[in-house]
Amino acid sequence: EVQLVESGGGLVKPGGSLRLSCAASGFTFSSYSMNWVRQAPGKGLEWVSSISSSSSYIYYADSVKGRFTISRDNAKNSLYLQMNSLRAEDTAVYYCAGEGGYGDFIFDYWGQGTLVTVSS
Amino acid sequence: DIQMTQSPSSLSASVGDRVTITCQASQDISNYLNWYQQKPGKAPKLLIYDASNLETGVPSRFSGSGSGTDFTFTISSLQPEDIATYYCQQYDNLPFFGQGTKLEIK
């Protein structure tokens, strides 16, 4: 069974930093691109960042470019999101989403999400 | 950036009704369009990929169609468990989600 388990969320002050993690199991993590997708409270879904299987290709939404860094450790079956210079508008549930094999940017694996709250 | 206009934003229908949601892209995206279902407090779930392909295990009452700029998502006979918010997502370039359609039972 595919499992994605996010961790690392919490309350942080504006301008602060946080590192999210996503632990994967039940599929060949090293073969697939991974993504972060977020959802502000009561709002819709927003794609945040993508990293290819070998970390060769990395993409960011304009809203987080220069502040967030995506990375992965295939040996540990883990995905990360380093978030710096956090703003109130970054408050959201952050989901780890995997591209399971249908192709680029088709998210068929999802974690349960971790809540990030940016507030003073 | 390619923008997605999803409509309606909310919809109330009766059990057994046929339900249709549309998504329009700001430019031609071929068939690079997916549909997701999100129930309250849960992660999204892929239902349809590449505009019309049903994800494994998804009931056949769900379907998708369209190409280019205009896409349609249909539930042929609404069931109580289909109450959720539905999102389209394009991936012609970088991914972008529609605003969502909240589906309620009348």
Coordinates of N, CA and C in Angstrom, one line a residue, chain A residues 35 37 39 43-47 59-62 95 102-108 110-113, chain B residues 1 34 36 38 41-46 49-50 55-56 87 89 91 93-99:
Chain A
N35 N 6.0 16.1 -5.5 CA 5.5 17.5 -5.5 C 5.0 17.9 -4.1
V37 N 1.9 20.4 -2.7 CA 0.7 21.1 -3.1 C 0.1 21.7 -1.7
Q39 N -2.9 24.1 0.5 CA -4.3 24.6 0.5 C -4.5 25.5 1.7
K43 N -9.7 27.5 1.3 CA -9.4 27.9 -0.1 C -9.1 26.6 -1.0
G44 N -8.8 26.9 -2.2 CA -8.5 25.8 -3.2 C -7.1 25.3 -3.1
L45 N -6.8 24.4 -4.1 CA -5.5 23.8 -4.1 C -4.5 24.7 -4.9
E46 N -3.3 24.7 -4.4 CA -2.2 25.5 -5.1 C -1.0 24.6 -5.2
W47 N -0.5 24.3 -6.4 CA 0.8 23.6 -6.6 C 1.9 24.5 -6.2
Y59 N 11.1 22.7 -10.1 CA 10.2 23.8 -10.5 C 9.5 24.3 -9.2
Y60 N 9.2 25.6 -9.3 CA 8.5 26.3 -8.2 C 7.4 27.2 -8.8
A61 N 6.4 27.4 -8.0 CA 5.4 28.4 -8.2 C 6.0 29.7 -8.0
D62 N 5.6 30.7 -8.7 CA 6.1 32.1 -8.6 C 6.0 32.6 -7.2
Y95 N 0.5 19.4 1.3 CA 0.4 18.0 0.9 C 1.6 17.6 0.1
Y102 N 1.5 7.7 -14.3 CA 0.7 8.1 -15.5 C 1.4 9.2 -16.3
G103 N 2.3 9.9 -15.7 CA 3.0 11.0 -16.4 C 3.2 12.2 -15.5
D104 N 3.9 13.2 -16.1 CA 4.2 14.4 -15.4 C 3.0 15.1 -14.9
F105 N 3.1 15.5 -13.6 CA 2.1 16.3 -13.0 C 0.7 15.7 -12.9
I106 N 0.6 14.4 -12.9 CA -0.6 13.7 -12.6 C -0.4 13.1 -11.2
F107 N -1.2 13.7 -10.2 CA -0.9 13.3 -8.8 C -1.8 12.2 -8.3
D108 N -1.3 11.0 -8.4 CA -2.2 9.9 -7.9 C -1.8 9.4 -6.6
W110 N -1.2 10.8 -2.6 CA -1.2 12.0 -1.7 C -1.0 11.6 -0.3
G111 N -0.3 12.5 0.5 CA -0.3 12.3 1.9 C -1.5 12.9 2.6
Q112 N -1.5 12.9 3.9 CA -2.7 13.4 4.7 C -2.5 14.9 5.0
G113 N -1.3 15.5 4.7 CA -1.1 16.9 4.9 C -0.6 17.3 6.3
Chain B
D1 N 1.2 32.4 -17.7 CA 0.6 31.3 -17.0 C -0.8 30.9 -17.6
N34 N -6.6 17.1 -15.5 CA -7.0 16.0 -14.6 C -8.2 16.5 -13.7
Y36 N -9.9 16.0 -9.7 CA -9.7 15.4 -8.4 C -11.0 15.6 -7.6
Q38 N -12.2 16.0 -3.5 CA -11.7 16.2 -2.1 C -12.8 16.3 -1.2
G41 N -11.7 17.6 5.1 CA -10.7 17.1 6.0 C -9.8 16.0 5.4
K42 N -9.9 15.8 4.1 CA -9.1 14.7 3.5 C -8.3 15.2 2.4
A43 N -7.3 14.4 1.9 CA -6.5 14.8 0.8 C -7.3 14.6 -0.5
P44 N -6.9 15.3 -1.5 CA -7.5 15.1 -2.8 C -7.3 13.7 -3.3
K45 N -8.2 13.3 -4.2 CA -8.1 12.0 -4.8 C -8.2 12.1 -6.3
L46 N -7.3 11.5 -7.1 CA -7.3 11.6 -8.5 C -8.5 10.7 -9.0
Y49 N -7.7 11.3 -15.4 CA -6.4 11.9 -15.9 C -6.4 12.0 -17.4
D50 N -5.6 12.9 -17.9 CA -5.6 13.1 -19.4 C -7.0 13.3 -20.0
E55 N -9.3 6.8 -13.4 CA -8.3 6.2 -12.5 C -8.8 4.8 -12.0
T56 N -7.9 3.9 -11.9 CA -8.2 2.5 -11.4 C -9.0 2.6 -10.1
Y87 N -12.0 19.5 -8.3 CA -11.0 20.4 -8.9 C -10.5 19.9 -10.2
Q89 N -7.4 20.4 -13.0 CA -6.0 20.7 -12.9 C -5.3 20.6 -14.3
Y91 N -1.9 20.7 -16.8 CA -0.5 20.5 -16.6 C 0.2 20.6 -18.0
N93 N 1.8 23.2 -18.9 CA 3.1 23.8 -18.5 C 3.3 23.4 -17.0
L94 N 3.4 24.3 -16.2 CA 3.4 23.9 -14.7 C 2.0 23.7 -14.3
P95 N 1.8 22.9 -13.2 CA 0.4 22.6 -12.8 C -0.4 23.8 -12.3
F96 N -1.7 23.8 -12.6 CA -2.5 24.9 -12.0 C -3.9 24.3 -11.9
F97 N -4.5 24.6 -10.7 CA -5.8 24.0 -10.3 C -6.9 25.1 -10.6
G98 N -8.1 24.5 -11.0 CA -9.2 25.4 -11.0 C -9.7 25.8 -9.6
Q99 N -10.7 26.6 -9.5 CA -11.1 27.2 -8.2 C -11.9 26.2 -7.4

